[in-house]
Amino acid sequence: MTDPLDDFARDKLKAIAAATLTRRLKPTERQAGGGVRRGPARLLSFCDNDYLGLSQHPALKRAAMDATERFGAGAGASRLVTGDNPLYQAVETRLARIKGTDAALVFGSGYLANIGIIPTLVGADDLIVADELAHACLHAGARLARAELLLFRHNDAEDCARILGRARRDHHHCLILTEGVFSMDGDRAPVAALAAAARAHESWLLVDDAHALGVINQGRGSGFSGGERLPVELQMGTLSKAVGAYGGYLAASRPVIELMVNRARSLIYTTALPPGTLAAAEKGLELIENDPGLTALPLARARAFTRALNLPEALSAIVPLIVGDEARALDAADRLAQRGFLVTAMRPPTVPKGTSRLRFTFSAVHREQDVAALAQAVRDLGLGA
Ligand SMILES: *Cc1c(COP(=O)(O)O)cnc(C)c1O
């Protein structure tokens, strides 16, 4: 007996396997200090986004447990019904202060934030101009908005301005989308130049700072330069990476935040975050706000790695090593695992075709000798410069 749906799925999977692009879930237990247990193996992780090790921090675990005891395991309803636990306000006040904005709003995740924010601000008569390497959830938000979408060359503010010069006048509103730190390349957007282009062409700028909060500019993210806030109207990001918990956010002016509360479908029609998660996020943000020494560590470790391998200097906690071929990237990751290092091979469609890579991420929990040992293992594979 064959089932048409199963046949459909099997055919699709066959094509994925033929391109060496099969993805598999691997149960992994994460532990304090960057260690992970995967089956019988004990590995040191260089492939998570827990840049400050806060997901394992005793103060965050304690905060989550206390809030769970006090308020329960789940939120019970959406924020607009009865799910708006007072912890939300504490997190949002802190986020607004860190980001230098009047207000902030917490969403269920970074993905949910982007698919809610973008369609709230632009629609069918409008234009979106996005970096060609922008994250999948920015694209998802752009699709839901049904605005015309044009892509500019990666990190090229002049190309962005050129596109705006050509296309802006045919549309009502215009939103520019970029990541602050690019998740697969670790490089940084020219935020000041993009903000200038936005201003010159009456457009709004959204910077997705998923990989910058807690890591760049004393942890405040990429909307700053030398302590000064850049004119970025929409600073969004996640509480799931350096903050060590879960959730997404937008930091913006008060009217924009109030509009989101009234219109963002991914805020309105979804259950609020569990109280324990909010309490952990609040504690993570407190540590980020008060410990600039901690927030400097991921970049310092990444730079030690790029120096050891003669790679271009790291600009963030993320360092890509482009291998090209999918099978070669998987093989390199396997061989690093044999040496005790967990590093994920990134393949299309997460990265462009022909640019499969190892993506290393560095964290405050890594010791200098861990980074040196990883660099040696990479050199032994014949990778690096
Ligand atoms: C991880 C990530 C997101 C999604 O955030 P989640 O909270 O994990 O949903 C959004 N944008 C970028 C650039 C990311 O890397």
mmCIF file of N, CA, C and O in Angstrom, residues 137-208:
data_model
loop_
_atom_site.group_PDB
_atom_site.id
_atom_site.type_symbol
_atom_site.label_atom_id
_atom_site.label_comp_id
_atom_site.label_asym_id
_atom_site.label_seq_id
_atom_site.Cartn_x
_atom_site.Cartn_y
_atom_site.Cartn_z
ATOM 1 N N CYS A 137 13.729 34.758 8.218
ATOM 2 C CA CYS A 137 12.488 35.293 8.821
ATOM 3 C C CYS A 137 12.230 36.734 8.390
ATOM 4 O O CYS A 137 11.080 37.192 8.425
ATOM 5 N N LEU A 138 13.259 37.459 7.944
ATOM 6 C CA LEU A 138 13.019 38.781 7.345
ATOM 7 C C LEU A 138 12.317 38.592 5.998
ATOM 8 O O LEU A 138 11.389 39.329 5.650
ATOM 9 N N HIS A 139 12.757 37.582 5.245
ATOM 10 C CA HIS A 139 12.093 37.275 3.967
ATOM 11 C C HIS A 139 10.654 36.831 4.192
ATOM 12 O O HIS A 139 9.752 37.204 3.440
ATOM 13 N N ALA A 140 10.450 36.028 5.237
ATOM 14 C CA ALA A 140 9.090 35.562 5.537
ATOM 15 C C ALA A 140 8.190 36.764 5.848
ATOM 16 O O ALA A 140 7.049 36.832 5.382
ATOM 17 N N GLY A 141 8.720 37.718 6.625
ATOM 18 C CA GLY A 141 7.947 38.918 6.946
ATOM 19 C C GLY A 141 7.652 39.736 5.704
ATOM 20 O O GLY A 141 6.543 40.258 5.520
ATOM 21 N N ALA A 142 8.646 39.835 4.812
ATOM 22 C CA ALA A 142 8.468 40.604 3.578
ATOM 23 C C ALA A 142 7.381 39.966 2.702
ATOM 24 O O ALA A 142 6.559 40.659 2.105
ATOM 25 N N ARG A 143 7.378 38.640 2.638
ATOM 26 C CA ARG A 143 6.347 37.948 1.852
ATOM 27 C C ARG A 143 4.955 38.194 2.393
ATOM 28 O O ARG A 143 4.006 38.430 1.643
ATOM 29 N N LEU A 144 4.844 38.098 3.721
ATOM 30 C CA LEU A 144 3.536 38.321 4.338
ATOM 31 C C LEU A 144 3.052 39.744 4.098
ATOM 32 O O LEU A 144 1.852 39.993 4.023
ATOM 33 N N ALA A 145 3.999 40.682 3.988
ATOM 34 C CA ALA A 145 3.629 42.083 3.786
ATOM 35 C C ALA A 145 3.091 42.315 2.372
ATOM 36 O O ALA A 145 2.357 43.273 2.126
ATOM 37 N N ARG A 146 3.463 41.476 1.419
ATOM 38 C CA ARG A 146 3.062 41.588 0.015
ATOM 39 C C ARG A 146 3.516 42.903 -0.628
ATOM 40 O O ARG A 146 2.948 43.361 -1.610
ATOM 41 N N ALA A 147 4.551 43.505 -0.063
ATOM 42 C CA ALA A 147 5.159 44.688 -0.678
ATOM 43 C C ALA A 147 6.121 44.227 -1.767
ATOM 44 O O ALA A 147 6.530 43.059 -1.787
ATOM 45 N N GLU A 148 6.497 45.141 -2.679
ATOM 46 C CA GLU A 148 7.534 44.780 -3.651
ATOM 47 C C GLU A 148 8.855 44.639 -2.906
ATOM 48 O O GLU A 148 9.194 45.480 -2.062
ATOM 49 N N LEU A 149 9.594 43.556 -3.198
ATOM 50 C CA LEU A 149 10.861 43.301 -2.502
ATOM 51 C C LEU A 149 12.021 43.418 -3.484
ATOM 52 O O LEU A 149 12.063 42.720 -4.504
ATOM 53 N N LEU A 150 12.968 44.314 -3.202
ATOM 54 C CA LEU A 150 14.183 44.443 -4.003
ATOM 55 C C LEU A 150 15.386 44.195 -3.090
ATOM 56 O O LEU A 150 15.368 44.602 -1.929
ATOM 57 N N LEU A 151 16.408 43.498 -3.629
ATOM 58 C CA LEU A 151 17.574 43.145 -2.813
ATOM 59 C C LEU A 151 18.772 43.989 -3.210
ATOM 60 O O LEU A 151 19.017 44.201 -4.400
ATOM 61 N N PHE A 152 19.503 44.487 -2.216
ATOM 62 C CA PHE A 152 20.764 45.174 -2.526
ATOM 63 C C PHE A 152 21.941 44.259 -2.235
ATOM 64 O O PHE A 152 21.825 43.298 -1.467
ATOM 65 N N ARG A 153 23.076 44.559 -2.895
ATOM 66 C CA ARG A 153 24.265 43.730 -2.717
ATOM 67 C C ARG A 153 24.677 43.745 -1.254
ATOM 68 O O ARG A 153 24.599 44.775 -0.570
ATOM 69 N N HIS A 154 25.173 42.601 -0.798
ATOM 70 C CA HIS A 154 25.476 42.416 0.617
ATOM 71 C C HIS A 154 26.345 43.536 1.194
ATOM 72 O O HIS A 154 27.436 43.802 0.691
ATOM 73 N N ASN A 155 25.811 44.183 2.233
ATOM 74 C CA ASN A 155 26.518 45.241 2.970
ATOM 75 C C ASN A 155 26.934 46.421 2.094
ATOM 76 O O ASN A 155 27.883 47.130 2.433
ATOM 77 N N ASP A 156 26.235 46.656 1.002
ATOM 78 C CA ASP A 156 26.583 47.726 0.068
ATOM 79 C C ASP A 156 25.527 48.837 0.169
ATOM 80 O O ASP A 156 24.489 48.805 -0.503
ATOM 81 N N ALA A 157 25.814 49.830 1.022
ATOM 82 C CA ALA A 157 24.847 50.915 1.243
ATOM 83 C C ALA A 157 24.659 51.763 -0.008
ATOM 84 O O ALA A 157 23.582 52.330 -0.223
ATOM 85 N N GLU A 158 25.703 51.852 -0.856
ATOM 86 C CA GLU A 158 25.556 52.611 -2.109
ATOM 87 C C GLU A 158 24.579 51.931 -3.043
ATOM 88 O O GLU A 158 23.771 52.585 -3.704
ATOM 89 N N ASP A 159 24.662 50.602 -3.109
ATOM 90 C CA ASP A 159 23.713 49.867 -3.945
ATOM 91 C C ASP A 159 22.292 50.047 -3.403
ATOM 92 O O ASP A 159 21.338 50.224 -4.182
ATOM 93 N N CYS A 160 22.164 50.037 -2.081
ATOM 94 C CA CYS A 160 20.858 50.271 -1.461
ATOM 95 C C CYS A 160 20.324 51.648 -1.873
ATOM 96 O O CYS A 160 19.160 51.773 -2.290
ATOM 97 N N ALA A 161 21.193 52.675 -1.788
ATOM 98 C CA ALA A 161 20.766 54.037 -2.138
ATOM 99 C C ALA A 161 20.402 54.131 -3.623
ATOM 100 O O ALA A 161 19.445 54.816 -4.010
ATOM 101 N N ARG A 162 21.148 53.416 -4.466
ATOM 102 C CA ARG A 162 20.867 53.401 -5.907
ATOM 103 C C ARG A 162 19.475 52.815 -6.175
ATOM 104 O O ARG A 162 18.688 53.376 -6.954
ATOM 105 N N ILE A 163 19.169 51.713 -5.512
ATOM 106 C CA ILE A 163 17.860 51.081 -5.694
ATOM 107 C C ILE A 163 16.752 52.016 -5.201
ATOM 108 O O ILE A 163 15.718 52.186 -5.865
ATOM 109 N N LEU A 164 16.992 52.665 -4.069
ATOM 110 C CA LEU A 164 15.996 53.607 -3.541
ATOM 111 C C LEU A 164 15.789 54.761 -4.530
ATOM 112 O O LEU A 164 14.652 55.189 -4.766
ATOM 113 N N GLY A 165 16.886 55.251 -5.093
ATOM 114 C CA GLY A 165 16.803 56.362 -6.046
ATOM 115 C C GLY A 165 15.948 55.992 -7.250
ATOM 116 O O GLY A 165 15.217 56.827 -7.808
ATOM 117 N N ARG A 166 16.027 54.736 -7.654
ATOM 118 C CA ARG A 166 15.297 54.272 -8.836
ATOM 119 C C ARG A 166 13.838 53.935 -8.505
ATOM 120 O O ARG A 166 12.934 54.267 -9.271
ATOM 121 N N ALA A 167 13.612 53.277 -7.371
ATOM 122 C CA ALA A 167 12.294 52.662 -7.143
ATOM 123 C C ALA A 167 11.446 53.332 -6.064
ATOM 124 O O ALA A 167 10.234 53.118 -6.016
ATOM 125 N N ARG A 168 12.057 54.144 -5.210
ATOM 126 C CA ARG A 168 11.337 54.663 -4.047
ATOM 127 C C ARG A 168 10.079 55.433 -4.432
ATOM 128 O O ARG A 168 9.026 55.297 -3.821
ATOM 129 N N ARG A 169 10.196 56.273 -5.494
ATOM 130 C CA ARG A 169 9.100 57.197 -5.801
ATOM 131 C C ARG A 169 7.838 56.501 -6.297
ATOM 132 O O ARG A 169 6.759 57.083 -6.277
ATOM 133 N N ASP A 170 7.952 55.251 -6.709
ATOM 134 C CA ASP A 170 6.765 54.527 -7.194
ATOM 135 C C ASP A 170 5.970 53.877 -6.067
ATOM 136 O O ASP A 170 5.010 53.144 -6.337
ATOM 137 N N HIS A 171 6.394 54.098 -4.824
ATOM 138 C CA HIS A 171 5.741 53.422 -3.703
ATOM 139 C C HIS A 171 5.376 54.414 -2.613
ATOM 140 O O HIS A 171 5.963 55.487 -2.504
ATOM 141 N N HIS A 172 4.428 53.989 -1.792
ATOM 142 C CA HIS A 172 3.949 54.838 -0.709
ATOM 143 C C HIS A 172 4.974 54.870 0.428
ATOM 144 O O HIS A 172 5.696 55.841 0.607
ATOM 145 N N HIS A 173 5.133 53.760 1.163
ATOM 146 C CA HIS A 173 6.129 53.679 2.231
ATOM 147 C C HIS A 173 7.263 52.752 1.814
ATOM 148 O O HIS A 173 7.088 51.928 0.920
ATOM 149 N N CYS A 174 8.399 52.890 2.512
ATOM 150 C CA CYS A 174 9.526 52.009 2.178
ATOM 151 C C CYS A 174 10.261 51.605 3.445
ATOM 152 O O CYS A 174 10.553 52.436 4.311
ATOM 153 N N LEU A 175 10.547 50.320 3.540
ATOM 154 C CA LEU A 175 11.243 49.757 4.698
ATOM 155 C C LEU A 175 12.536 49.091 4.215
ATOM 156 O O LEU A 175 12.512 48.299 3.266
ATOM 157 N N ILE A 176 13.644 49.425 4.879
ATOM 158 C CA ILE A 176 14.941 48.806 4.571
ATOM 159 C C ILE A 176 15.223 47.752 5.645
ATOM 160 O O ILE A 176 15.049 48.014 6.831
ATOM 161 N N LEU A 177 15.659 46.570 5.209
ATOM 162 C CA LEU A 177 15.923 45.465 6.143
ATOM 163 C C LEU A 177 17.370 45.014 6.058
ATOM 164 O O LEU A 177 17.892 44.775 4.962
ATOM 165 N N THR A 178 17.998 44.891 7.227
ATOM 166 C CA THR A 178 19.327 44.284 7.264
ATOM 167 C C THR A 178 19.511 43.574 8.596
ATOM 168 O O THR A 178 18.738 43.768 9.526
ATOM 169 N N GLU A 179 20.541 42.753 8.666
ATOM 170 C CA GLU A 179 20.979 42.223 9.952
ATOM 171 C C GLU A 179 22.111 43.124 10.434
ATOM 172 O O GLU A 179 22.865 43.660 9.618
ATOM 173 N N GLY A 180 22.261 43.273 11.743
ATOM 174 C CA GLY A 180 23.374 44.055 12.293
ATOM 175 C C GLY A 180 24.669 43.272 12.176
ATOM 176 O O GLY A 180 25.676 43.751 11.652
ATOM 177 N N VAL A 181 24.641 42.035 12.668
ATOM 178 C CA VAL A 181 25.718 41.056 12.485
ATOM 179 C C VAL A 181 25.106 39.922 11.681
ATOM 180 O O VAL A 181 24.067 39.379 12.075
ATOM 181 N N PHE A 182 25.724 39.566 10.562
ATOM 182 C CA PHE A 182 25.135 38.535 9.701
ATOM 183 C C PHE A 182 25.382 37.142 10.280
ATOM 184 O O PHE A 182 26.514 36.790 10.617
ATOM 185 N N SER A 183 24.292 36.381 10.352
ATOM 186 C CA SER A 183 24.313 35.141 11.126
ATOM 187 C C SER A 183 25.227 34.082 10.522
ATOM 188 O O SER A 183 25.759 33.253 11.248
ATOM 189 N N MET A 184 25.412 34.066 9.215
ATOM 190 C CA MET A 184 26.233 33.026 8.595
ATOM 191 C C MET A 184 27.628 33.521 8.227
ATOM 192 O O MET A 184 28.499 32.729 7.895
ATOM 193 N N ASP A 185 27.856 34.836 8.223
ATOM 194 C CA ASP A 185 29.146 35.393 7.802
ATOM 195 C C ASP A 185 29.877 36.117 8.918
ATOM 196 O O ASP A 185 31.084 36.340 8.815
ATOM 197 N N GLY A 186 29.146 36.530 9.943
ATOM 198 C CA GLY A 186 29.766 37.209 11.067
ATOM 199 C C GLY A 186 30.219 38.621 10.767
ATOM 200 O O GLY A 186 30.839 39.264 11.614
ATOM 201 N N ASP A 187 29.937 39.114 9.556
ATOM 202 C CA ASP A 187 30.330 40.491 9.242
ATOM 203 C C ASP A 187 29.221 41.441 9.670
ATOM 204 O O ASP A 187 28.138 41.009 10.072
ATOM 205 N N ARG A 188 29.505 42.748 9.599
ATOM 206 C CA ARG A 188 28.584 43.726 10.167
ATOM 207 C C ARG A 188 28.084 44.706 9.131
ATOM 208 O O ARG A 188 28.821 45.140 8.257
ATOM 209 N N ALA A 189 26.811 45.040 9.244
ATOM 210 C CA ALA A 189 26.184 45.954 8.282
ATOM 211 C C ALA A 189 26.730 47.368 8.475
ATOM 212 O O ALA A 189 27.054 47.761 9.593
ATOM 213 N N PRO A 190 26.806 48.154 7.392
ATOM 214 C CA PRO A 190 27.169 49.566 7.495
ATOM 215 C C PRO A 190 25.946 50.354 7.968
ATOM 216 O O PRO A 190 25.286 51.044 7.184
ATOM 217 N N VAL A 191 25.659 50.243 9.265
ATOM 218 C CA VAL A 191 24.381 50.742 9.787
ATOM 219 C C VAL A 191 24.254 52.261 9.599
ATOM 220 O O VAL A 191 23.192 52.760 9.198
ATOM 221 N N ALA A 192 25.337 53.010 9.875
ATOM 222 C CA ALA A 192 25.253 54.478 9.752
ATOM 223 C C ALA A 192 24.959 54.873 8.298
ATOM 224 O O ALA A 192 24.113 55.752 8.041
ATOM 225 N N ALA A 193 25.609 54.218 7.337
ATOM 226 C CA ALA A 193 25.393 54.556 5.920
ATOM 227 C C ALA A 193 23.988 54.153 5.471
ATOM 228 O O ALA A 193 23.342 54.868 4.690
ATOM 229 N N LEU A 194 23.488 53.029 5.965
ATOM 230 C CA LEU A 194 22.126 52.615 5.613
ATOM 231 C C LEU A 194 21.106 53.575 6.224
ATOM 232 O O LEU A 194 20.092 53.907 5.596
ATOM 233 N N ALA A 195 21.394 54.046 7.454
ATOM 234 C CA ALA A 195 20.484 55.003 8.088
ATOM 235 C C ALA A 195 20.458 56.307 7.290
ATOM 236 O O ALA A 195 19.396 56.931 7.136
ATOM 237 N N ALA A 196 21.621 56.713 6.771
ATOM 238 C CA ALA A 196 21.688 57.941 5.960
ATOM 239 C C ALA A 196 20.895 57.762 4.667
ATOM 240 O O ALA A 196 20.143 58.660 4.242
ATOM 241 N N ALA A 197 21.025 56.591 4.039
ATOM 242 C CA ALA A 197 20.272 56.311 2.808
ATOM 243 C C ALA A 197 18.770 56.317 3.106
ATOM 244 O O ALA A 197 17.963 56.849 2.324
ATOM 245 N N ALA A 198 18.412 55.743 4.230
ATOM 246 C CA ALA A 198 16.992 55.704 4.615
ATOM 247 C C ALA A 198 16.454 57.123 4.756
ATOM 248 O O ALA A 198 15.380 57.458 4.244
ATOM 249 N N ARG A 199 17.232 57.946 5.437
ATOM 250 C CA ARG A 199 16.798 59.325 5.663
ATOM 251 C C ARG A 199 16.660 60.071 4.330
ATOM 252 O O ARG A 199 15.664 60.742 4.080
ATOM 253 N N ALA A 200 17.660 59.920 3.459
ATOM 254 C CA ALA A 200 17.664 60.645 2.177
ATOM 255 C C ALA A 200 16.482 60.234 1.293
ATOM 256 O O ALA A 200 16.040 61.007 0.444
ATOM 257 N N HIS A 201 15.988 59.021 1.486
ATOM 258 C CA HIS A 201 14.922 58.513 0.609
ATOM 259 C C HIS A 201 13.623 58.257 1.364
ATOM 260 O O HIS A 201 12.808 57.436 0.927
ATOM 261 N N GLU A 202 13.447 58.967 2.473
ATOM 262 C CA GLU A 202 12.208 58.850 3.256
ATOM 263 C C GLU A 202 11.797 57.399 3.449
ATOM 264 O O GLU A 202 10.690 56.984 3.089
ATOM 265 N N SER A 203 12.739 56.641 4.019
ATOM 266 C CA SER A 203 12.471 55.228 4.277
ATOM 267 C C SER A 203 12.766 54.934 5.741
ATOM 268 O O SER A 203 13.431 55.716 6.415
ATOM 269 N N TRP A 204 12.259 53.807 6.206
ATOM 270 C CA TRP A 204 12.515 53.385 7.591
ATOM 271 C C TRP A 204 13.511 52.242 7.567
ATOM 272 O O TRP A 204 13.507 51.420 6.653
ATOM 273 N N LEU A 205 14.337 52.190 8.615
ATOM 274 C CA LEU A 205 15.371 51.149 8.680
ATOM 275 C C LEU A 205 15.101 50.193 9.838
ATOM 276 O O LEU A 205 14.960 50.617 10.987
ATOM 277 N N LEU A 206 15.034 48.898 9.512
ATOM 278 C CA LEU A 206 14.940 47.857 10.538
ATOM 279 C C LEU A 206 16.256 47.081 10.568
ATOM 280 O O LEU A 206 16.691 46.557 9.537
ATOM 281 N N VAL A 207 16.902 47.045 11.735
ATOM 282 C CA VAL A 207 18.122 46.258 11.907
ATOM 283 C C VAL A 207 17.809 45.072 12.808
ATOM 284 O O VAL A 207 17.364 45.240 13.944
ATOM 285 N N ASP A 208 18.025 43.868 12.272
ATOM 286 C CA ASP A 208 17.845 42.632 13.033
ATOM 287 C C ASP A 208 19.159 42.349 13.752
ATOM 288 O O ASP A 208 20.159 41.993 13.138
#
